[in-house]
Coordinates of C-alpha atoms in Angstrom, one line a residue:
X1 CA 175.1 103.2 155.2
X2 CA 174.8 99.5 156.8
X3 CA 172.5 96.8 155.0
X4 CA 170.3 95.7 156.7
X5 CA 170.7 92.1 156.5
X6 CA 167.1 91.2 157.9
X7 CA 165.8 93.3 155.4
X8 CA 167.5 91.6 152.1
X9 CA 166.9 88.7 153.9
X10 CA 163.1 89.0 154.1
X11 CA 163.1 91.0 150.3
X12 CA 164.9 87.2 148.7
X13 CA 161.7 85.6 150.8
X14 CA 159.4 87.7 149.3
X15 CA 160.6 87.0 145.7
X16 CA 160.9 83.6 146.6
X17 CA 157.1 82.9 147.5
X18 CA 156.1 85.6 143.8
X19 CA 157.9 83.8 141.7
X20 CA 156.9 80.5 143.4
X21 CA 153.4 81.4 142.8
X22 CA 154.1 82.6 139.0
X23 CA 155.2 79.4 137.9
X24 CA 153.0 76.9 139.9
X25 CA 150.5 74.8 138.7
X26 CA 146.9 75.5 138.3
X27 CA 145.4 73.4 141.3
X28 CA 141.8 72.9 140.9
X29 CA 139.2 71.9 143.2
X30 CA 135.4 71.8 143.7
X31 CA 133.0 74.3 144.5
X32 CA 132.3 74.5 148.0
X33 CA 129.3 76.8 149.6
X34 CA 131.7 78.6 151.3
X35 CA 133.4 79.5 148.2
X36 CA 130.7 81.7 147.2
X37 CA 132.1 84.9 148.1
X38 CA 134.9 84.6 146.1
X39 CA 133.4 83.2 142.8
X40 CA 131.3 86.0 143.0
X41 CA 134.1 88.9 143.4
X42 CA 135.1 88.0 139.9
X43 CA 131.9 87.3 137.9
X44 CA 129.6 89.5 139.6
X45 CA 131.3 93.1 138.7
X46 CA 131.3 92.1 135.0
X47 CA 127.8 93.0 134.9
X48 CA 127.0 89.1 135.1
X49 CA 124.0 88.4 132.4
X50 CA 125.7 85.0 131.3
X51 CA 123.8 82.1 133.2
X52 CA 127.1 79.5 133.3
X53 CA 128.9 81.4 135.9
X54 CA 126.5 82.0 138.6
X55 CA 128.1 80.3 141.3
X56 CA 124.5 78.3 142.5
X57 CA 125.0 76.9 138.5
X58 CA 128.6 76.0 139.1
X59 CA 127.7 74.4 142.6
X60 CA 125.0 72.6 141.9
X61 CA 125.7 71.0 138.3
X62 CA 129.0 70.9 138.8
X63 CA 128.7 68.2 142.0
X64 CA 130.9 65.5 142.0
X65 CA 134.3 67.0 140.3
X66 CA 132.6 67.7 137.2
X67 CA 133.3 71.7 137.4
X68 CA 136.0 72.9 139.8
X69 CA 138.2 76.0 140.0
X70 CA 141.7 77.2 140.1
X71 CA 142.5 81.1 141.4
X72 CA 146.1 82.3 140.2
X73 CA 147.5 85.8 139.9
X74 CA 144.2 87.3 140.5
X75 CA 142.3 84.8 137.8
X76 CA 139.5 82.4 138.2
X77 CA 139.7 79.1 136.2
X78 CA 137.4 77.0 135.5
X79 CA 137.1 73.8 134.3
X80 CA 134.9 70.9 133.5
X81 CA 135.7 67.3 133.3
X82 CA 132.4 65.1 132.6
X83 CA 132.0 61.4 131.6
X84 CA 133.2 60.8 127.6
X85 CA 133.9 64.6 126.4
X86 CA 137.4 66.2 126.9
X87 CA 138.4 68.3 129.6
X88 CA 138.1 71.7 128.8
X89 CA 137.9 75.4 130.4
X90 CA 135.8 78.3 130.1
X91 CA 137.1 81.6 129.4
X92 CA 139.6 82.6 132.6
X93 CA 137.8 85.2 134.4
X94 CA 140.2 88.5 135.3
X95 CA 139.4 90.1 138.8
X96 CA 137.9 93.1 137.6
X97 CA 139.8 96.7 137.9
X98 CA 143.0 95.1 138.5
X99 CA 145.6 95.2 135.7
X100 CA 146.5 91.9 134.9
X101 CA 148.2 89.9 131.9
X102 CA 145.7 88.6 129.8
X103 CA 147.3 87.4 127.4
X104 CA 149.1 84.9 130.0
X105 CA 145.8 84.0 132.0
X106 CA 145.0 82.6 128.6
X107 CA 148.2 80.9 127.8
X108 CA 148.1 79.5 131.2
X109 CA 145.0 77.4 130.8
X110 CA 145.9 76.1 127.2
X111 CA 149.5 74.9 128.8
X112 CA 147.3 73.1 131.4
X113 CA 144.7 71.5 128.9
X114 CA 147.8 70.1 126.9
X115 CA 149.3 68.9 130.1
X116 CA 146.1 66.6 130.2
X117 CA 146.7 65.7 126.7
X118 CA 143.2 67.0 124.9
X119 CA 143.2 69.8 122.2
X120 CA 143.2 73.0 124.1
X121 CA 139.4 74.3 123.5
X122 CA 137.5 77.3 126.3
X123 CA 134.1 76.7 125.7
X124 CA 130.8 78.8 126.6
X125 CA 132.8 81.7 126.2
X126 CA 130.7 84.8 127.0
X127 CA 130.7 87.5 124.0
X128 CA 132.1 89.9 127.0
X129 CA 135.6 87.5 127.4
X130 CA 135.6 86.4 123.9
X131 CA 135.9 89.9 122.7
X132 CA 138.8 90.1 125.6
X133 CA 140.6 87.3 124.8
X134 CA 140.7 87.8 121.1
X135 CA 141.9 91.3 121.6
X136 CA 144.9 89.6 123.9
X137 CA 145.3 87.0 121.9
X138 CA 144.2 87.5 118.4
X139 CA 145.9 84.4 116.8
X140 CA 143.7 82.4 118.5
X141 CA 140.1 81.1 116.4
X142 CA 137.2 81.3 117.4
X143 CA 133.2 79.5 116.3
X144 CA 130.0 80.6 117.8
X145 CA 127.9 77.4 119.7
X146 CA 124.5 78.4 119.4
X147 CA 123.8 75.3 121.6
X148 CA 124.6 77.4 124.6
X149 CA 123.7 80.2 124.1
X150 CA 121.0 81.6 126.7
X151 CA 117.6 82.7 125.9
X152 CA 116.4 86.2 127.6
X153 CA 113.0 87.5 127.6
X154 CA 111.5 90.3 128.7
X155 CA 109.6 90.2 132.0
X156 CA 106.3 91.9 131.0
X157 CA 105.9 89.4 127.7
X158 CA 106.3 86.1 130.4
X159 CA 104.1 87.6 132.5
X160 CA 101.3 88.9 130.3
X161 CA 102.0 86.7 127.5
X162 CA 100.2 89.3 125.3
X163 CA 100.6 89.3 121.2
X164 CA 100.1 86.9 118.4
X165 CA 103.6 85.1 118.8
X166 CA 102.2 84.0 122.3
X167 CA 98.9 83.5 121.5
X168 CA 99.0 79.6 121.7
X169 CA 100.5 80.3 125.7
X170 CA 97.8 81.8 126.1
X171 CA 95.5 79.2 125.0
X172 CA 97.1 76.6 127.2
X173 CA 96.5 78.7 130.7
X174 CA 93.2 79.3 129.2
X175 CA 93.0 75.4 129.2
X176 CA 94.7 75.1 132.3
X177 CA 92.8 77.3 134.5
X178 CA 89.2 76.3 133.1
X179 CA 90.3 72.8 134.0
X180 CA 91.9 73.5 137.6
X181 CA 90.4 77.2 138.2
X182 CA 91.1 76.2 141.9
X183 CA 95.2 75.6 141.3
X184 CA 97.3 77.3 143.9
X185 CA 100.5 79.5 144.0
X186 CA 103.0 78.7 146.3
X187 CA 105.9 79.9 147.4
X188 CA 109.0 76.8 148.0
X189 CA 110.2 76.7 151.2
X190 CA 112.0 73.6 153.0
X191 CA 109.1 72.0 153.7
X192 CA 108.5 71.1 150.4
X193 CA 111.2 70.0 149.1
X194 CA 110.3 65.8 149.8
X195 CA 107.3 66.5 147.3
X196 CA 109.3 68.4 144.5
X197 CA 111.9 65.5 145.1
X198 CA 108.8 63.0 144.8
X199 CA 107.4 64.8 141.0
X200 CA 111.2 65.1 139.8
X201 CA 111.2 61.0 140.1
X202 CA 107.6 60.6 138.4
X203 CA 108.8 62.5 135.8
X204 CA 111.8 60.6 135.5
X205 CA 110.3 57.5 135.5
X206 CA 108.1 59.0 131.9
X207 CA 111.3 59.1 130.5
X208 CA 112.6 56.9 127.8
X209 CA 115.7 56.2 125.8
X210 CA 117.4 58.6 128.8
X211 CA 121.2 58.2 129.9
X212 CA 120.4 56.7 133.5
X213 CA 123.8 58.3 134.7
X214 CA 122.5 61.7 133.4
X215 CA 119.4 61.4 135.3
X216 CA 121.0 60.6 138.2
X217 CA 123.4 63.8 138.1
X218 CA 120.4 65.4 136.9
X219 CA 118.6 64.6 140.1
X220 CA 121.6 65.3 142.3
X221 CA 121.8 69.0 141.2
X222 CA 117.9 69.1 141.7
X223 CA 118.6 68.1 145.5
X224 CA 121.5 70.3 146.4
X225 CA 119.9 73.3 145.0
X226 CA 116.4 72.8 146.8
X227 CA 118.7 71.7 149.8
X228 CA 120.6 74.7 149.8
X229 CA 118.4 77.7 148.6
X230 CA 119.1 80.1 151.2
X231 CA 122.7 79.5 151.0
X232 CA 122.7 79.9 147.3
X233 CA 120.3 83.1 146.6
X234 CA 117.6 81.1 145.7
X235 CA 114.0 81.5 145.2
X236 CA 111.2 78.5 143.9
X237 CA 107.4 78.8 143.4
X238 CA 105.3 75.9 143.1
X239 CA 101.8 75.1 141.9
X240 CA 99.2 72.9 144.0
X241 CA 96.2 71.0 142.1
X242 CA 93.7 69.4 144.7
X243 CA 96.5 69.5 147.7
X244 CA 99.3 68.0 145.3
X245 CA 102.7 69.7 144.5
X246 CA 101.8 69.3 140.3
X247 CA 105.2 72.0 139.3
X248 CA 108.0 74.0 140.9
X249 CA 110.6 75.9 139.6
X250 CA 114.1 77.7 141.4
X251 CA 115.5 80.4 140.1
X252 CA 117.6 83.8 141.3
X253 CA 118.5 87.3 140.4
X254 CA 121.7 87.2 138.3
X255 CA 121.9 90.8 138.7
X256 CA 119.8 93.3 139.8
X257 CA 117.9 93.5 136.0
X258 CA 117.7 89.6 135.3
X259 CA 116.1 86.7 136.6
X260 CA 117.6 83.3 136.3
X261 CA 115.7 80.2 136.1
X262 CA 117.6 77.3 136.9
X263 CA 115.0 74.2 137.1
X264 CA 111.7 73.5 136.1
X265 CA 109.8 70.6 136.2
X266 CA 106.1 69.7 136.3
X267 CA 103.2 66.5 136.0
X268 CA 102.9 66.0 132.3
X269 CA 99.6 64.5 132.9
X270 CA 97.9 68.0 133.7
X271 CA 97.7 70.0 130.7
X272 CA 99.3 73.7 130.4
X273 CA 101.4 72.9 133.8
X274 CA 104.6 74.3 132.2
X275 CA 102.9 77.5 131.1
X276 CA 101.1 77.8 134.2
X277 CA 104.7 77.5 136.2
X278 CA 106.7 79.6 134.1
X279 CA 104.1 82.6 134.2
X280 CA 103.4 82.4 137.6
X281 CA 107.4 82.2 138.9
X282 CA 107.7 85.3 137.1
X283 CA 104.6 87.3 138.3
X284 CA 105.8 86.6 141.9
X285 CA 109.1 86.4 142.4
X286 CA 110.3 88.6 139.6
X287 CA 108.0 91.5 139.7
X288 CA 111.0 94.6 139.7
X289 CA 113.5 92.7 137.0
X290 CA 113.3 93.5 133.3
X291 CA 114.9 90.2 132.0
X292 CA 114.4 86.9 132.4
X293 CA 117.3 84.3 131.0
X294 CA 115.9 80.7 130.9
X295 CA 119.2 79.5 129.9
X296 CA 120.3 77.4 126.8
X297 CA 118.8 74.7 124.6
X298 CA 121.7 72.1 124.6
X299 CA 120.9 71.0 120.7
X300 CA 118.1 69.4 122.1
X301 CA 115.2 69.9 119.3
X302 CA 112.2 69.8 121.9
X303 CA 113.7 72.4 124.4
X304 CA 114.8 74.8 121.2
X305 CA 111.4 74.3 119.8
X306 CA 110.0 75.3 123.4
X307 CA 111.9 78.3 124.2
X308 CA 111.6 79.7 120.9
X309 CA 107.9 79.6 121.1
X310 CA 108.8 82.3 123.9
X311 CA 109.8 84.9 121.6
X312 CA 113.2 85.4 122.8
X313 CA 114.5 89.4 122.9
X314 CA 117.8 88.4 122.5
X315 CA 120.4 85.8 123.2
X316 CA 123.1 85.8 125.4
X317 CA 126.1 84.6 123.3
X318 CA 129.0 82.1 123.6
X319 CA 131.8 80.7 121.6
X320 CA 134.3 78.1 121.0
X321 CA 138.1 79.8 121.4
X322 CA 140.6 77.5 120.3
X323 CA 144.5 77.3 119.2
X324 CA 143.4 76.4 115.7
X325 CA 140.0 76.2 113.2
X326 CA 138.3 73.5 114.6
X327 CA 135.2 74.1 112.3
X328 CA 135.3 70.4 111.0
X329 CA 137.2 68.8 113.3
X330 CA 135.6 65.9 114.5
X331 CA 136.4 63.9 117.8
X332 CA 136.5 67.2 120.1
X333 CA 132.8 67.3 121.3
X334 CA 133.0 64.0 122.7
X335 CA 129.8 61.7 123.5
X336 CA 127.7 64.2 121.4
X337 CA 129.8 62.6 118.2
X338 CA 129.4 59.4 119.6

């Protein structure tokens, strides 16, 4: 029988453009809004509970090149590149259900960290992918970072703040609302967002002994996700003293059991405003969820000592995965060792 020339012909293409894409380079670039589909067909199946890879989280902190992503051999990268700590990745996300090679995704990332010359490290790895990528890779270390691990509480407890661990929360909207029984409840919409723009710079300006450039990214992500809360899955609630925005938070459904709170800010100068905020975002806009994850502490001693106070029902866990034990190694967290 003949060959069909046409047909090895286009076969040699084919090959041509797989191998082409086995060996190229991981390209990254930023998130964009209309990348939110695709972010979402690989974290979202994996039962998404960890708060880092919501995609309104990766859009709106990582503004400016400071997160962006690379899609290979049905993988998501991601990495992060900010001011005075090394580049690094978290954990490559398969596409779930399809039968991939791990142990190469991973491989493929620490090649492209030691291309940019800085000791290979994926950080914030959820339990769910560090348990994977040990498994594929079990020469590899690992170290838990407690600094990022997320809190989670149950809905009913934020909402009715009942037993003696929360008996001080209570105490504080007791305060509150004897002070300000006429407060109001508002849900954010578009028409607010100038004011919550307005109190995120008041409390700014209480700030002291800040990074200024931290601020300022801080306040960027505070804009693009009020600016784009439709776009993003979004919800915010708000609380008016005497006709003046005084709190507002944003959060969104992580997946269909958990709520995620992504910002909250409020007017120090009126009393029990945080637990006012917090409690009334939940009774609102998270009455059919069982969860509620209010995201990690950062190290930062005031924040841990807050959401503790909380009585947390678990923690949503991440680790350091490196190449080798990096348990006192110094130089590889950056500013923070500064």
């Amino acid at each position: 029988m003949p060959r069909c020339l046409e047909c090895e012909k286009n076969k040699t293409i084919e090959e041509t453009k797989n191998n082409a894409a086995e060996t190229a380079e991981l390209m990254f670039k930023p998130f964009a809004l209309e990348d939110k589909a695709l972010i979402d067909s690989y974290t979202k199946p994996w039962n998404l509970q960890c708060s880092d890879l919501s995609f309104a989280n990766l859009f709106i902190w990582g503004a400016d090149g400071k997160m962006e992503y690379a899609e290979k051999n049905n993988v998501l990268y991601i990495k992060l590149e900010f001011k005075g700590v090394p580049v690094f990745l978290w954990a490559p996300i398969p596409k779930y259900g399809v039968e991939i090679d791990y142990r190469k995704a991973v491989y493929e990332g620490i090649d492209y960290m030691k291309k940019r010359g800085v000791e290979p490290t994926y950080r914030s790895v959820w339990t769910v992918f560090k348990d994977k990528m040990l498994t594929a890779c079990p020469e590899l270390f690992s170290m838990p970072t407690d600094i990022a691990w997320d809190y989670v509480y149950t809905r009913e407890s934020l909402a009715t703040l009942k037993g003696k661990k929360l008996h001080g929360k209570r105490n504080h909207i007791n305060k509150f609302l004897s002070k300000y029984p006429d407060y109001e409840y508002r849900r954010l919409d578009k028409s607010m967002i100038a004011d919550c723009i307005a109190l995120y710079d008041h409390w700014m300006d209480e700030k002291t002994g800040e990074d200024a450039q931290e601020m300022a990214d801080e306040r960027r992500s505070v804009e693009l996700a009020l600016q784009n809360m439709d776009a993003l899955g979004l919800t915010g609630g708000t609380i008016y003293i005497d006709g003046k925005l005084c709190a507002f938070t944003i959060g969104e459904r992580l997946h269909p059991q958990m709520q995620l709170i992504h910002i909250e800010k409020g007017d120090t100068e009126y009393d029990g405003i945080f637990p006012i905020i917090n409690q009334q975002y939940v009774l609102h806009e998270c009455e059919d969820v069982e969860l509620i994850n209010r995201e990690e502490d950062m190290g930062i001693e005031g924040m841990r000592k807050a959401k503790r106070s909380y009585n947390p029902v678990k923690m949503i866990e991440k680790y350091l995965i490196s190449t080798r034990d990096l348990r006192e190694e110094k130089g590889i967290w950056g500013k923070e060792e500064a």
